[in-house]
């Protein structure tokens, strides 16, 4: 029997500092997260410099918490995994430096993990048995909205991506338009529950016959103009006359529900096209913060049922950025002895 592989995962690509201990790629022994939302809220978005500094402060306590909750010592670890791409470069570097220092000083392997591919793995955490591969995958997060095919053992190939905003970014920006605090995705989801999805017919981007790409900027602008009116004036003098304060709570809920309906329809349509194109797919793997959405979840369940594939939709704790998904995906490489050098670096971008 090979050792189960007890891996410490580290995640710091954006504004969550996270560490987790996962055994055998599936058994999550701990999943510690320190969020920075309070630091970025007043800027309506993540400020990279503030994020890197906060990662520096949070990293050691979060790693300690992950080890103590798991009841594991550093000496009991078999490898260190780190999300080293893509993301904010200053933030990534904090996680990568921590992982390198730990792996080198302990003399154990280091494994760099693609953060987006790790989101695809998040629905497999805690599962017994084999993953339903090959599969179609969907990542819907604050920074990415992409479709993948995933083959054995876990090779993800991008087959569609957003051409402008990510789905989570659109949720957050529309939430701001409606006067909700950042990051407004979850609050917009809540507000939409009191609204009518057919109150406004917002556009659902198609991008041509059979395209697997997404676009959310037209939808976002349509909501902006519906809430605040069309711009008055031209060029740099143009301004919007209205504000979200012009609308009642019921009317705001209608905007939220109608936007959410259009965004979710756009996402689900593309998933269906991807599954039609890949009839060999056994599974549908979902990841990213937006898959916590209360309407998207049942819509994806229906799609998976209709298309006859096994759905892997992560529980709430693994939808948002976390390190359990990093340690989990790293185990696929750990099992085959595929490790990185201690000179591993971070990369802000990746092609897939
Ligand atoms: O995966 P994630 O933690 O970060 C990235 O890797 O980007 O995703 C965060 C995104 C944010 O845009 C947040 O507003 C969105 O996920 N989000 C939601 C919900 N919960 C989180 N969007 C819609 N409905 C939700 N319930
Ligand atoms: Zn993410």
mmCIF file of C-alpha atoms and ligand atoms in Angstrom, residues 115 119 141-143 168-169 171-172 183 185-186 189 288-290 292-293 319-321, ligand 1:
data_model
loop_
_atom_site.group_PDB
_atom_site.id
_atom_site.type_symbol
_atom_site.label_atom_id
_atom_site.label_comp_id
_atom_site.label_asym_id
_atom_site.label_seq_id
_atom_site.Cartn_x
_atom_site.Cartn_y
_atom_site.Cartn_z
ATOM 1 C CA UNK A 115 -5.898 27.572 -8.704
ATOM 2 C CA UNK A 119 -11.744 24.736 -8.098
ATOM 3 C CA UNK A 141 -15.732 32.633 -9.652
ATOM 4 C CA UNK A 142 -14.905 36.270 -9.048
ATOM 5 C CA UNK A 143 -11.993 36.145 -11.485
ATOM 6 C CA UNK A 168 -18.802 36.702 -9.928
ATOM 7 C CA UNK A 169 -17.462 40.067 -11.035
ATOM 8 C CA UNK A 171 -22.715 39.722 -9.602
ATOM 9 C CA UNK A 172 -20.498 42.001 -7.488
ATOM 10 C CA UNK A 183 -18.495 41.629 -2.361
ATOM 11 C CA UNK A 185 -22.711 38.319 -4.895
ATOM 12 C CA UNK A 186 -24.157 36.509 -1.847
ATOM 13 C CA UNK A 189 -28.562 36.209 -4.216
ATOM 14 C CA UNK A 288 -15.893 28.692 -7.793
ATOM 15 C CA UNK A 289 -17.674 31.128 -5.501
ATOM 16 C CA UNK A 290 -20.713 31.662 -7.747
ATOM 17 C CA UNK A 292 -22.778 28.827 -3.944
ATOM 18 C CA UNK A 293 -25.704 30.640 -5.645
ATOM 19 C CA UNK A 319 -17.097 26.830 -3.312
ATOM 20 C CA UNK A 320 -15.129 29.912 -2.260
ATOM 21 C CA UNK A 321 -11.332 30.060 -2.324
HETATM 22 O O1 LIG B 1 -13.994 31.481 -5.993
HETATM 23 P P1 LIG B 1 -14.016 32.771 -5.287
HETATM 24 O O2 LIG B 1 -13.929 32.747 -3.781
HETATM 25 O O3 LIG B 1 -12.854 33.717 -5.713
HETATM 26 C C1 LIG B 1 -12.202 33.689 -6.944
HETATM 27 O O4 LIG B 1 -11.375 32.782 -7.192
HETATM 28 O O5 LIG B 1 -12.498 34.622 -7.719
HETATM 29 O O6 LIG B 1 -15.337 33.525 -5.760
HETATM 30 C C2 LIG B 1 -15.759 34.744 -5.211
HETATM 31 C C3 LIG B 1 -16.941 35.251 -6.039
HETATM 32 C C4 LIG B 1 -17.338 36.676 -5.676
HETATM 33 O O7 LIG B 1 -17.510 37.401 -6.875
HETATM 34 C C5 LIG B 1 -18.648 36.494 -4.921
HETATM 35 O O8 LIG B 1 -19.509 37.591 -4.993
HETATM 36 C C6 LIG B 1 -19.220 35.297 -5.663
HETATM 37 O O9 LIG B 1 -18.110 34.435 -5.803
HETATM 38 N N1 LIG B 1 -20.303 34.641 -4.876
HETATM 39 C C7 LIG B 1 -21.581 34.558 -5.289
HETATM 40 C C8 LIG B 1 -22.292 33.893 -4.255
HETATM 41 N N2 LIG B 1 -21.405 33.589 -3.259
HETATM 42 C C9 LIG B 1 -20.189 34.064 -3.668
HETATM 43 N N3 LIG B 1 -22.176 34.978 -6.422
HETATM 44 C C10 LIG B 1 -23.492 34.737 -6.544
HETATM 45 N N4 LIG B 1 -24.249 34.107 -5.597
HETATM 46 C C11 LIG B 1 -23.677 33.683 -4.450
HETATM 47 N N5 LIG B 1 -24.433 33.067 -3.511
#
